[in-house]
Amino acid sequence: SQKIEQNSEALNIQEGKTATLTCNYTNYSPAYLQWYRQDPGRGPVFLLLIRENEKEKRKERLKVTFDTTLKQSLFHITASQPADSATYLCAQAGGTSYGKLTFGQGTILTVHP
Amino acid sequence: GAVVSQHPSWVICKSGTSVKIECRSLDFQATTMFWYRQFPKQSLMLMATSNEGSKATYEQGVEKDKFLINHASLTLSTLTVTSAHPEDSSFYICSARDPQGLNTEAFFGQGTRLTVV
């Protein structure tokens, strides 16, 4: 069956460092992957989308890569700040309904001052 | 970006009663909306796809008679948890995609924390 997994449940880093989160997929080849941020008690907020033919996508301090050989997407936050502390979710869309998403388990990022 | 509003943000109800949660797309029309459930420290799990003017499509293992979905207009979908039990206590979140948008990201409501006592 298709799986999308985030292997790290939690990641703790020091302010100013780069946070790197990993998302792996198995048994299928997604046309694109999405990354969301979720704060406690809130719904997810879209951050970035990367397509399979794109190696890298950037938005301000965020960078996403897509390696179809490794079946992996990496999500980077450079110059991290305590305000970046949240749960980060990778997701892939199912079928023809773009809004129908399957999420990874999420990685809780904590940036220490 | 597009805005999806969910109401209420939290609700406490007694076992055996029913609770209705509303999901509205505020600045776009959504023929399809999605309902997710999230238990503490777990990820979002899709419950059902809400289709305007037709029956909802439920994911495997989700009881359609317990989680009633109505999508009566292009901007409103409702989820009713019927005969609620404590195990139904969870965080319920809806989402929609703006069909006129250039991207394929989903916009989520702020979620509803349901506590059944």
PDB file of N, CA and C in Angstrom, chain A residues 4-11 21-22 35-36 38 86-90 103-109, chain B residues 38 41-44:
ATOM      1  N   ILE A   4       3.325   7.273   3.229  1.00  0.00           N
ATOM      2  CA  ILE A   4       4.104   8.494   3.339  1.00  0.00           C
ATOM      3  C   ILE A   4       4.490   8.624   4.799  1.00  0.00           C
ATOM      4  N   GLU A   5       5.776   8.735   5.060  1.00  0.00           N
ATOM      5  CA  GLU A   5       6.254   8.655   6.433  1.00  0.00           C
ATOM      6  C   GLU A   5       7.236   9.759   6.760  1.00  0.00           C
ATOM      7  N   GLN A   6       7.097  10.278   7.973  1.00  0.00           N
ATOM      8  CA  GLN A   6       8.063  11.214   8.521  1.00  0.00           C
ATOM      9  C   GLN A   6       8.689  10.495   9.704  1.00  0.00           C
ATOM     10  N   ASN A   7       9.926  10.147   9.557  1.00  0.00           N
ATOM     11  CA  ASN A   7      10.543   9.244  10.525  1.00  0.00           C
ATOM     12  C   ASN A   7      10.869   9.887  11.863  1.00  0.00           C
ATOM     13  N   SER A   8      11.044  11.188  11.871  1.00  0.00           N
ATOM     14  CA  SER A   8      11.381  11.859  13.129  1.00  0.00           C
ATOM     15  C   SER A   8      10.124  12.414  13.759  1.00  0.00           C
ATOM     16  N   GLU A   9       9.835  11.947  14.970  1.00  0.00           N
ATOM     17  CA  GLU A   9       8.665  12.465  15.666  1.00  0.00           C
ATOM     18  C   GLU A   9       8.929  13.866  16.195  1.00  0.00           C
ATOM     19  N   ALA A  10      10.184  14.094  16.610  1.00  0.00           N
ATOM     20  CA  ALA A  10      10.522  15.393  17.178  1.00  0.00           C
ATOM     21  C   ALA A  10      11.930  15.785  16.769  1.00  0.00           C
ATOM     22  N   LEU A  11      12.134  17.093  16.651  1.00  0.00           N
ATOM     23  CA  LEU A  11      13.445  17.634  16.309  1.00  0.00           C
ATOM     24  C   LEU A  11      13.660  18.887  17.138  1.00  0.00           C
ATOM     25  N   LEU A  21      13.875  18.460   7.922  1.00  0.00           N
ATOM     26  CA  LEU A  21      12.862  17.448   8.194  1.00  0.00           C
ATOM     27  C   LEU A  21      12.752  16.544   6.978  1.00  0.00           C
ATOM     28  N   THR A  22      12.454  15.268   7.240  1.00  0.00           N
ATOM     29  CA  THR A  22      12.461  14.270   6.176  1.00  0.00           C
ATOM     30  C   THR A  22      11.082  13.667   5.982  1.00  0.00           C
ATOM     31  N   TRP A  35       3.942  20.510   1.865  1.00  0.00           N
ATOM     32  CA  TRP A  35       4.352  20.657   3.261  1.00  0.00           C
ATOM     33  C   TRP A  35       3.448  21.679   3.938  1.00  0.00           C
ATOM     34  N   TYR A  36       3.016  21.314   5.149  1.00  0.00           N
ATOM     35  CA  TYR A  36       2.134  22.165   5.935  1.00  0.00           C
ATOM     36  C   TYR A  36       2.723  22.384   7.318  1.00  0.00           C
ATOM     37  N   GLN A  38       1.463  23.072  11.302  1.00  0.00           N
ATOM     38  CA  GLN A  38       0.313  23.036  12.190  1.00  0.00           C
ATOM     39  C   GLN A  38       0.731  23.462  13.588  1.00  0.00           C
ATOM     40  N   ALA A  86       6.729  24.303  15.743  1.00  0.00           N
ATOM     41  CA  ALA A  86       5.399  23.844  15.339  1.00  0.00           C
ATOM     42  C   ALA A  86       5.535  22.399  14.876  1.00  0.00           C
ATOM     43  N   THR A  87       4.424  21.815  14.478  1.00  0.00           N
ATOM     44  CA  THR A  87       4.451  20.501  13.832  1.00  0.00           C
ATOM     45  C   THR A  87       4.414  20.700  12.325  1.00  0.00           C
ATOM     46  N   TYR A  88       5.295  20.019  11.638  1.00  0.00           N
ATOM     47  CA  TYR A  88       5.371  20.128  10.182  1.00  0.00           C
ATOM     48  C   TYR A  88       4.946  18.807   9.567  1.00  0.00           C
ATOM     49  N   LEU A  89       4.045  18.909   8.613  1.00  0.00           N
ATOM     50  CA  LEU A  89       3.441  17.738   8.002  1.00  0.00           C
ATOM     51  C   LEU A  89       3.741  17.713   6.509  1.00  0.00           C
ATOM     52  N   CYS A  90       4.136  16.549   6.014  1.00  0.00           N
ATOM     53  CA  CYS A  90       4.185  16.405   4.564  1.00  0.00           C
ATOM     54  C   CYS A  90       2.928  15.674   4.149  1.00  0.00           C
ATOM     55  N   PHE A 103      -1.555  12.428   4.962  1.00  0.00           N
ATOM     56  CA  PHE A 103      -0.489  13.101   5.695  1.00  0.00           C
ATOM     57  C   PHE A 103       0.497  12.105   6.298  1.00  0.00           C
ATOM     58  N   GLY A 104       1.723  12.561   6.409  1.00  0.00           N
ATOM     59  CA  GLY A 104       2.678  11.851   7.237  1.00  0.00           C
ATOM     60  C   GLY A 104       2.341  12.105   8.695  1.00  0.00           C
ATOM     61  N   GLN A 105       3.096  11.464   9.571  1.00  0.00           N
ATOM     62  CA  GLN A 105       2.787  11.545  10.997  1.00  0.00           C
ATOM     63  C   GLN A 105       3.124  12.902  11.592  1.00  0.00           C
ATOM     64  N   GLY A 106       3.942  13.661  10.885  1.00  0.00           N
ATOM     65  CA  GLY A 106       4.324  14.969  11.391  1.00  0.00           C
ATOM     66  C   GLY A 106       5.603  14.927  12.204  1.00  0.00           C
ATOM     67  N   THR A 107       6.346  16.012  12.168  1.00  0.00           N
ATOM     68  CA  THR A 107       7.545  16.194  12.997  1.00  0.00           C
ATOM     69  C   THR A 107       7.353  17.442  13.835  1.00  0.00           C
ATOM     70  N   ILE A 108       7.501  17.279  15.140  1.00  0.00           N
ATOM     71  CA  ILE A 108       7.380  18.421  16.048  1.00  0.00           C
ATOM     72  C   ILE A 108       8.736  19.100  16.135  1.00  0.00           C
ATOM     73  N   LEU A 109       8.814  20.307  15.628  1.00  0.00           N
ATOM     74  CA  LEU A 109      10.063  21.068  15.659  1.00  0.00           C
ATOM     75  C   LEU A 109      10.033  22.041  16.828  1.00  0.00           C
TER      76      LEU A 109
ATOM     77  N   GLN B  38      -8.308  14.207  14.005  1.00  0.00           N
ATOM     78  CA  GLN B  38      -6.943  14.127  14.527  1.00  0.00           C
ATOM     79  C   GLN B  38      -6.996  13.841  16.020  1.00  0.00           C
ATOM     80  N   LYS B  41      -1.461  13.864  19.426  1.00  0.00           N
ATOM     81  CA  LYS B  41      -0.138  13.416  19.000  1.00  0.00           C
ATOM     82  C   LYS B  41      -0.179  12.508  17.771  1.00  0.00           C
ATOM     83  N   GLN B  42      -1.239  12.574  17.020  1.00  0.00           N
ATOM     84  CA  GLN B  42      -1.324  11.815  15.774  1.00  0.00           C
ATOM     85  C   GLN B  42      -1.589  12.754  14.604  1.00  0.00           C
ATOM     86  N   SER B  43      -1.436  12.215  13.432  1.00  0.00           N
ATOM     87  CA  SER B  43      -1.633  13.048  12.251  1.00  0.00           C
ATOM     88  C   SER B  43      -3.108  13.096  11.860  1.00  0.00           C
ATOM     89  N   LEU B  44      -3.406  13.876  10.844  1.00  0.00           N
ATOM     90  CA  LEU B  44      -4.780  13.983  10.370  1.00  0.00           C
ATOM     91  C   LEU B  44      -5.146  12.742   9.569  1.00  0.00           C
TER      92      LEU B  44
END
